[in-house]
XYZ file of N, CA and C in Angstrom:
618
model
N 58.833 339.919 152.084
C 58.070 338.708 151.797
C 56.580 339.016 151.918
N 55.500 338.852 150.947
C 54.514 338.725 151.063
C 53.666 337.887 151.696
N 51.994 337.764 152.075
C 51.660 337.289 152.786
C 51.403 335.863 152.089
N 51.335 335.609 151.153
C 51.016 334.593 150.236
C 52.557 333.664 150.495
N 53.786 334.001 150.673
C 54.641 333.437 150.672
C 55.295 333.232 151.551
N 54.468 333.880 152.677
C 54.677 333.213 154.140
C 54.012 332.357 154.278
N 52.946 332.224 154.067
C 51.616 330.915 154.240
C 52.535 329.978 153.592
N 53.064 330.018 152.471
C 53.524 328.624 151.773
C 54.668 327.815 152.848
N 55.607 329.316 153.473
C 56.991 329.026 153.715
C 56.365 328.127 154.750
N 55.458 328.594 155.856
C 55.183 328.266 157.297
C 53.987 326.809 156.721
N 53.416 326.214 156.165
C 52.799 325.249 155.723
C 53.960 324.101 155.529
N 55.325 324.671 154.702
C 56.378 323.529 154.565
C 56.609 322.939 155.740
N 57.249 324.614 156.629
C 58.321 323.837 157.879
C 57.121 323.310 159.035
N 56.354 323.410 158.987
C 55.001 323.085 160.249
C 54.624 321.148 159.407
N 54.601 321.120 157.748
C 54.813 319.810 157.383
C 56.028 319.037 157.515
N 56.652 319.389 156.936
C 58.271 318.590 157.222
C 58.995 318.735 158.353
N 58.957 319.634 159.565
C 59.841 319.717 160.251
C 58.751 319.982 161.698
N 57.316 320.377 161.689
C 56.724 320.385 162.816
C 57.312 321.555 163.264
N 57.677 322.666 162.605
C 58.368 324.012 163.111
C 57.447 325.121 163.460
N 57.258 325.500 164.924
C 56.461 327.060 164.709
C 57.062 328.236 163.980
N 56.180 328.712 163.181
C 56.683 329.168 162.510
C 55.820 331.139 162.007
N 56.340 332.133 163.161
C 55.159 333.044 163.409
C 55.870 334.292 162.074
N 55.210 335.149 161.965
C 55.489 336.439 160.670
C 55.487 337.332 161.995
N 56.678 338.130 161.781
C 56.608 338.997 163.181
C 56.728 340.534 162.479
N 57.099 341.141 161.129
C 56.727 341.620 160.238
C 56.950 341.518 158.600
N 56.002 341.597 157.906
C 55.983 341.067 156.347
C 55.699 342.502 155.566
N 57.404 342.681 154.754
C 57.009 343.781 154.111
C 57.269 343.358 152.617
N 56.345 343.563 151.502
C 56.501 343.524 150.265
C 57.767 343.261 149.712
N 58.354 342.927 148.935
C 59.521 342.724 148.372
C 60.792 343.232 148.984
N 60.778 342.724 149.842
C 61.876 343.138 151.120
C 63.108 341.792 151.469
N 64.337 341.899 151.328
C 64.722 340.419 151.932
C 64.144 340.450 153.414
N 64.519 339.270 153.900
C 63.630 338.428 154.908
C 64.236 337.955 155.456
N 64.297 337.910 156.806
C 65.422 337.736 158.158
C 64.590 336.746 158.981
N 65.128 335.297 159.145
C 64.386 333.815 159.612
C 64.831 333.915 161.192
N 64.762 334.648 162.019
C 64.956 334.395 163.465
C 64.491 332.799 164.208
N 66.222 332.114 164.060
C 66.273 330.844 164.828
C 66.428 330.974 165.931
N 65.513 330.518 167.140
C 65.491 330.389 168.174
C 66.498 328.887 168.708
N 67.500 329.131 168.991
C 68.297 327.951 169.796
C 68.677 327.777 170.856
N 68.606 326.841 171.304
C 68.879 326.682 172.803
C 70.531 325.880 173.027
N 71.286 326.777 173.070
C 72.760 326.853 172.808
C 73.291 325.021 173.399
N 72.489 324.331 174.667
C 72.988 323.071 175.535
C 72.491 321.942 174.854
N 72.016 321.873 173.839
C 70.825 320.994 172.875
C 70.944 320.705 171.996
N 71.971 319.759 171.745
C 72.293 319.129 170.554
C 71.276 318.975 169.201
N 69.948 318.293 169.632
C 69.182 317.318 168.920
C 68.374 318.892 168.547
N 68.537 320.078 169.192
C 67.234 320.670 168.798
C 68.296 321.835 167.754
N 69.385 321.904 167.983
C 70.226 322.475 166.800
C 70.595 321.791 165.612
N 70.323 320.472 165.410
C 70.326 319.700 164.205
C 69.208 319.885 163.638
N 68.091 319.903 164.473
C 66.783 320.255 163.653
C 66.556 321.560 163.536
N 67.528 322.135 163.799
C 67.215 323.756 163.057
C 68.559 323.632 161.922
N 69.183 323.175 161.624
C 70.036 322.920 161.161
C 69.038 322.066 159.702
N 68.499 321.769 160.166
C 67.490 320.588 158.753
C 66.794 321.927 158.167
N 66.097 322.481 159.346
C 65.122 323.661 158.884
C 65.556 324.682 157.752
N 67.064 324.985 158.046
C 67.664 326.370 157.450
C 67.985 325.339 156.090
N 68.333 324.194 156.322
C 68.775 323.665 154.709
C 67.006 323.146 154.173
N 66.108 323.558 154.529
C 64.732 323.727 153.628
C 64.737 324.993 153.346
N 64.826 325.843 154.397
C 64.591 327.162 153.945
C 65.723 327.809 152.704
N 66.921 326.964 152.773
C 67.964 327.511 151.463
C 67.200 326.717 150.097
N 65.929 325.748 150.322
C 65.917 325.588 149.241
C 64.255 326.274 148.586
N 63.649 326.629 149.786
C 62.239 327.155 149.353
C 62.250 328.577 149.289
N 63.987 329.444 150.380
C 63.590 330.539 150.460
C 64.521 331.232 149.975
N 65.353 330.700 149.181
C 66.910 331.145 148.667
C 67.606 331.699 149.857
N 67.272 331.307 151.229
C 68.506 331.746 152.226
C 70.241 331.340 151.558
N 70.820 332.551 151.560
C 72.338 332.732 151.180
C 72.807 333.104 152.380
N 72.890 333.749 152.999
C 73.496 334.692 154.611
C 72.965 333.831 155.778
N 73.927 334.070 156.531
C 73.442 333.601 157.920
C 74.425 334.013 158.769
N 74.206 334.586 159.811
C 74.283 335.204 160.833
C 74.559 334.674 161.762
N 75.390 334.784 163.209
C 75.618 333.898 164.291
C 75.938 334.033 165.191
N 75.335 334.367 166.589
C 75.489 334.329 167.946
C 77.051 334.296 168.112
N 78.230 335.047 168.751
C 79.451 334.490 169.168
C 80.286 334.379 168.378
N 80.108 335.259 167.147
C 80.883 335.401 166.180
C 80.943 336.901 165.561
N 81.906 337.759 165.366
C 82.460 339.097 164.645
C 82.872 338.688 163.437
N 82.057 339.686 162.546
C 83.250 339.915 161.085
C 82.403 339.320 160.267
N 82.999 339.658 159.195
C 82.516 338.971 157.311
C 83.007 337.571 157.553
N 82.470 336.725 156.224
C 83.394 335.746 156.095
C 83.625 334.396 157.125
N 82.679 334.516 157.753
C 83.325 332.945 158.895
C 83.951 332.039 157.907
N 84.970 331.326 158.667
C 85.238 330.018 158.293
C 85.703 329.476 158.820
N 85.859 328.346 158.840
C 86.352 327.260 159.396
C 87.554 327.206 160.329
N 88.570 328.261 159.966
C 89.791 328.394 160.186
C 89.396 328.695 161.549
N 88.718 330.288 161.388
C 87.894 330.746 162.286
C 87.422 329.924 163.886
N 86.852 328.672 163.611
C 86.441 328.109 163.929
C 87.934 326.489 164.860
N 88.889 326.440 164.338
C 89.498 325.900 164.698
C 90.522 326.558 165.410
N 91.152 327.355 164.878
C 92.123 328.387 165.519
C 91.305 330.289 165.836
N 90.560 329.613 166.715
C 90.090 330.921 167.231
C 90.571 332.026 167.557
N 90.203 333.577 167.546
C 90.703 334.915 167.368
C 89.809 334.883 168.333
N 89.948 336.020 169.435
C 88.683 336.567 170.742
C 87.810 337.804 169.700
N 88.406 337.938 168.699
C 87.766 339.359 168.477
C 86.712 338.435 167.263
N 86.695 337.340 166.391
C 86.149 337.062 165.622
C 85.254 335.636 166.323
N 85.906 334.943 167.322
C 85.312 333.470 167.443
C 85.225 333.560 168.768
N 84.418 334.078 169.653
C 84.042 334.007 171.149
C 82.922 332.804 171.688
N 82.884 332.090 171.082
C 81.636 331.196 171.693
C 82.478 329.874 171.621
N 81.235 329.284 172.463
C 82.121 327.304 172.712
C 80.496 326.786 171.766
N 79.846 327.614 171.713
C 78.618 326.847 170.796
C 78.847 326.790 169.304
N 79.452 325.855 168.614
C 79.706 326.137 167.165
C 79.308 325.174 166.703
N 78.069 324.037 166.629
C 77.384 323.185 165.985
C 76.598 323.959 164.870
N 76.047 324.870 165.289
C 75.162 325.262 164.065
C 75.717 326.098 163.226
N 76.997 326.854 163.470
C 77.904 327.443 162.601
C 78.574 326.738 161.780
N 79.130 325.479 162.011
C 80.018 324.134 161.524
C 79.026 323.518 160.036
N 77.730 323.731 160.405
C 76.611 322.783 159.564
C 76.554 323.929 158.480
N 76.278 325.199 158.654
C 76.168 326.524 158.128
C 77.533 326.524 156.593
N 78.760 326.727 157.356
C 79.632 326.299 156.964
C 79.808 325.315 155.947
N 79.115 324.066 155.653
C 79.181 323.107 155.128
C 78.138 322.841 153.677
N 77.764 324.234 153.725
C 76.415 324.593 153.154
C 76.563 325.097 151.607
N 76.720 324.717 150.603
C 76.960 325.043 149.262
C 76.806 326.745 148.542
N 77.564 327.693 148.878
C 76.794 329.154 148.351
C 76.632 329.804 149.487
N 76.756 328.926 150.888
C 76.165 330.189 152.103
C 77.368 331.028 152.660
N 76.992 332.147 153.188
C 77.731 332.955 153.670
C 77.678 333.171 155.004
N 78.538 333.052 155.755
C 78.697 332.989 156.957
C 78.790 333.796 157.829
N 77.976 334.739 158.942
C 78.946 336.366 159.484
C 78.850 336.048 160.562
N 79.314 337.394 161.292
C 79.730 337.151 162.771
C 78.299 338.542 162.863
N 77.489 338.162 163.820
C 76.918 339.570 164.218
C 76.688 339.841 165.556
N 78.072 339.422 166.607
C 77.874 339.442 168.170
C 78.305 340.474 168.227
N 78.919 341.174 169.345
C 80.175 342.489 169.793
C 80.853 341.630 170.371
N 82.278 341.410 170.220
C 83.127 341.039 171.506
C 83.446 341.831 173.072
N 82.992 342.822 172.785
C 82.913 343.749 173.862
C 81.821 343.839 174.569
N 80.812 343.943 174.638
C 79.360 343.391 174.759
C 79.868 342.024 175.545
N 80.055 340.882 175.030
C 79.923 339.663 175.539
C 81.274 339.256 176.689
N 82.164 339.901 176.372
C 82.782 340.245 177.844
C 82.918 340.593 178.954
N 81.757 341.838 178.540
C 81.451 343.015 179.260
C 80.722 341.871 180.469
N 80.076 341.081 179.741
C 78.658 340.339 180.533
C 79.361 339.095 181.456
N 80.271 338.429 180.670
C 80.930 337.444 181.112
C 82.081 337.741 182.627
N 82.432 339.045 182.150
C 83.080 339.453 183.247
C 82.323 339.950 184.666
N 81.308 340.501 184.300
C 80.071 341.009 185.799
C 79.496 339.918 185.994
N 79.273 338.815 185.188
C 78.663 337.846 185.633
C 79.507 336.631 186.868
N 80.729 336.610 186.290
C 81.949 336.175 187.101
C 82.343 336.436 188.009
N 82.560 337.615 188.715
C 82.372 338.804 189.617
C 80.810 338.620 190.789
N 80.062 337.926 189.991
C 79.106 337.799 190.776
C 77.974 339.127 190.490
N 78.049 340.014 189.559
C 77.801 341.789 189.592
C 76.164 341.480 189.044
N 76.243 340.352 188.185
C 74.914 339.837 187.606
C 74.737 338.529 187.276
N 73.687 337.875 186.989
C 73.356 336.273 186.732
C 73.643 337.003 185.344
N 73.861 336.128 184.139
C 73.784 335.866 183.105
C 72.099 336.436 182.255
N 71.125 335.828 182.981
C 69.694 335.970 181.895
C 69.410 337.165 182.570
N 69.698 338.184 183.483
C 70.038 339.661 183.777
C 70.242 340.665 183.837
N 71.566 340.527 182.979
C 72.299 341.755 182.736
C 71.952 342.666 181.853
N 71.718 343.945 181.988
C 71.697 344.852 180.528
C 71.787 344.991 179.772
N 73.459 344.249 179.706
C 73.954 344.425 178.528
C 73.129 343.348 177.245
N 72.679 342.678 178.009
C 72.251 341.190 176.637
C 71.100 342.400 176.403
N 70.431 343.173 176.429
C 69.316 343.428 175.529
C 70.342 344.665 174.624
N 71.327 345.098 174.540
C 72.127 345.596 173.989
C 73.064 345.004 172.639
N 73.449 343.731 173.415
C 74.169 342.481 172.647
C 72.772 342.185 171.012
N 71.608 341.930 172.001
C 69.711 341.569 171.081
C 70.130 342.634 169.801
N 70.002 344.112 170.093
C 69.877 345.433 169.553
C 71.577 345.236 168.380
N 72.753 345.097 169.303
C 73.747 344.422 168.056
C 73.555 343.275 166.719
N 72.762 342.741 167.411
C 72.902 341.124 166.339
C 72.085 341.908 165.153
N 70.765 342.181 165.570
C 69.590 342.333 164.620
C 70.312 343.524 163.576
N 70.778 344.880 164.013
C 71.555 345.893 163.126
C 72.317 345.770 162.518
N 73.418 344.365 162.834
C 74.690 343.792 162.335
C 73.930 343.495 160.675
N 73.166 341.927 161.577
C 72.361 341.364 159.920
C 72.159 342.058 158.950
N 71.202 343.201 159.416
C 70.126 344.303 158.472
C 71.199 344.823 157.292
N 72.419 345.466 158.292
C 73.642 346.154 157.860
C 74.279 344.945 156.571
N 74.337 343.941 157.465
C 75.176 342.820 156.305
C 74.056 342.480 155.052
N 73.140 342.181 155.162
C 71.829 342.649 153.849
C 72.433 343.268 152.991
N 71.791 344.919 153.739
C 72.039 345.725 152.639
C 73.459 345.997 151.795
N 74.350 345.949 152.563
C 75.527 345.502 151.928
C 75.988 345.007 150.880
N 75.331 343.525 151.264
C 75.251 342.212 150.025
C 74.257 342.858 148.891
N 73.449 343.474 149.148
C 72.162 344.219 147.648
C 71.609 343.072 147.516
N 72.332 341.524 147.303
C 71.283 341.240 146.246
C 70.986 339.762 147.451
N 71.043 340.036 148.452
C 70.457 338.655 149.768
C 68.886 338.789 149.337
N 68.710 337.668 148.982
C 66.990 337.203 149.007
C 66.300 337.296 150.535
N 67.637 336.342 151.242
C 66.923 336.019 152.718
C 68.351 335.415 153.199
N 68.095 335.869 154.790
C 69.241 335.420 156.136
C 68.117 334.466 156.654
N 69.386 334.142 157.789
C 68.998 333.174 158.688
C 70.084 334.413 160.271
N 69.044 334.462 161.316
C 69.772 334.799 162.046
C 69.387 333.999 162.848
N 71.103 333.061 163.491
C 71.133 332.019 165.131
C 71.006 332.919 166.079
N 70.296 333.169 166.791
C 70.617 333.603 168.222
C 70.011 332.700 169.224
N 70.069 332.678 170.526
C 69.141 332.712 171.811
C 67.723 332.992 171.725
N 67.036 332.060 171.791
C 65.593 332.475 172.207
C 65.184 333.819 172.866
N 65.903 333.982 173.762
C 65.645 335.459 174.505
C 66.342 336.908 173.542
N 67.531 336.574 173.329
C 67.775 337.263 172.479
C 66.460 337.658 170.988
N 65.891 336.905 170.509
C 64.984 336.623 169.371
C 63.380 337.335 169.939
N 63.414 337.306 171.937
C 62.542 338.310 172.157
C 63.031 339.647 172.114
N 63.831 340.059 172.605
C 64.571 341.254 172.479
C 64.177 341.972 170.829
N 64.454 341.317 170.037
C 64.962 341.567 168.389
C 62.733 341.489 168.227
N 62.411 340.996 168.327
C 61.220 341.083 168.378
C 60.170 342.566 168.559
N 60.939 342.362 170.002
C 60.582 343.782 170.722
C 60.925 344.667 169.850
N 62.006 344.746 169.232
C 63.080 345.718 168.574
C 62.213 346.178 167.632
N 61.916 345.176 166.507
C 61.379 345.242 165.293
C 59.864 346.076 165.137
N 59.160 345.579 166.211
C 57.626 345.967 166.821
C 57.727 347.840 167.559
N 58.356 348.137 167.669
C 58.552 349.076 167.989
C 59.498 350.638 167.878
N 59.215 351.363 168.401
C 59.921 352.751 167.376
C 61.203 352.375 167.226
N 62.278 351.715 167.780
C 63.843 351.134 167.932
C 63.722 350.932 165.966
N 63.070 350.239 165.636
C 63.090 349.810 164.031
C 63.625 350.292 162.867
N 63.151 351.720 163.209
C 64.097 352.409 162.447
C 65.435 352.730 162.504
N 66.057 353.012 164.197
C 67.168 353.168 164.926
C 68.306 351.702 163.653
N 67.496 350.986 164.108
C 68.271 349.529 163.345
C 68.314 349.219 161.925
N 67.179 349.754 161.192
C 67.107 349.810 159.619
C 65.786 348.660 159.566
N 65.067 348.379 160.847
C 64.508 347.266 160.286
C 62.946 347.597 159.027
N 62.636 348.546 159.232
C 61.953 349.283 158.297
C 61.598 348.622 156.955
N 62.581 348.310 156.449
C 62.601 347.691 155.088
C 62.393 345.825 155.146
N 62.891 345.697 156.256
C 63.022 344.066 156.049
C 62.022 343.140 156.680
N 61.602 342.211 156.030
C 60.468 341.274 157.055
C 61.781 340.004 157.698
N 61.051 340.053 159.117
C 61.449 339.206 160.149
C 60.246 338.237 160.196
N 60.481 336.964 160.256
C 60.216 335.968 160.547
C 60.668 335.117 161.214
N 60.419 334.787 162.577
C 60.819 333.661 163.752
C 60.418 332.312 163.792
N 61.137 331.263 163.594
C 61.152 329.827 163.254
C 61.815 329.251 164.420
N 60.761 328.453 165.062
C 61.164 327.165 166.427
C 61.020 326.577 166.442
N 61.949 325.664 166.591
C 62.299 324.139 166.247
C 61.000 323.131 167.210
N 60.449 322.041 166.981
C 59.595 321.508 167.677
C 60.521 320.626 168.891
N 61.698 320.728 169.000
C 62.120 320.205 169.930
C 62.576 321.279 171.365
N 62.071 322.387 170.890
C 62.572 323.800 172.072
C 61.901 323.726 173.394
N 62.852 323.590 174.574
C 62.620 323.184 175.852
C 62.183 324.810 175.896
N 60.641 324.071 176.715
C 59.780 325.300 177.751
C 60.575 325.594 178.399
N 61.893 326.147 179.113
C 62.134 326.677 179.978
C 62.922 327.863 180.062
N 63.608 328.391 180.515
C 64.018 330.004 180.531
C 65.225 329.679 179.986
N 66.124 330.464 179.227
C 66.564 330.262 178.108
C 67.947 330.964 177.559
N 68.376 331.688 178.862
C 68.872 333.297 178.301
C 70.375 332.807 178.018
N 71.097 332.018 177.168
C 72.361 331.958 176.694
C 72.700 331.948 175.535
């Protein structure tokens, strides 16, 4: 995405939706990866990212989208009702459900189930708090490589949407900004991070 067509994108969602809306890197004719910051306990502030991504499918041709707590090609619904541990690990599925409902979009999983066990189980155990553990900047380093991977794949994605965790979205940040970038493929793709105007100041890590 160029710089001319970030100014437009971030002028919409800052008019219609009051969205921060930062360029974290912009490379020339590159698809373009929308890092949603969500706060997984927050109904009202996942509907309004939920409004956001259905502007951005119409200003930014978002087709793909990506999702915290989910493995594999293909989400659907099924997915979503009769859950698999290896494809549907999360109890957060509002913004996957809306995703889902979305004319043309494509749905993926880009968590590890192994990864998020790994965490759930030391955390249970008492071994670590949750916003802590190691492994989540590992889980960060999964999501962002998953997407990139599911991109190039697809050839012809204009633009994703990746859900994660706010903290997670620093992680992937970090990632992108630094030598890791290539490790992940991010090289080619511009990242852009979009936050909802309803995102609670406070620490965040689920």
């Amino acid at each position: 995405m160029n710089q001319d067509t970030f100014i437009a994108v971030q002028r919409v969602l800052a008019a219609d939706h009051q969205a921060i809306v930062t360029g974290i890197t912009l490379q020339v004719d590159s698809p373009t990866v929308f890092l949603f910051d969500e706060y997984h306990l927050y109904n009202a502030l996942i509907d309004d990212n939920v409004a956001i991504a259905k502007t951005l499918i119409q200003i930014a041709g978002v087709t793909l989208t990506g999702v915290e707590g989910f493995a594999g090609d293909r989400i659907t619904l099924q997915d979503i009702m009769v859950p698999v541990s290896e494809r549907c690990f999360s109890r957060g599925i509002r913004f996957t459900s809306a995703m889902l409902a979305c004319l043309g979009m494509e749905v993926v999983g880009v968590d590890s189930p192994e990864l998020s066990r790994r965490i759930e189980e030391d955390c249970q155990q008492g071994k670590w708090a949750p916003e802590n553990h190691p492994a989540e900047e590992l889980r960060s380093e999964h999501m962002v490589k998953t997407i990139i991977e599911k991109l190039q794949a697809r050839g012809n994605v204009k633009a994703a949407i990746l859900n994660a965790g706010a903290d997670h979205n620093d992680d992937i940040q970090t990632i992108v900004l630094d030598a890791k970038r290539n490790r992940v493929g991010a090289g080619t793709v511009s990242f852009i991070r979009v936050r909802s105007r309803l995102f609670p100041m406070i620490p965040t890590r689920t």
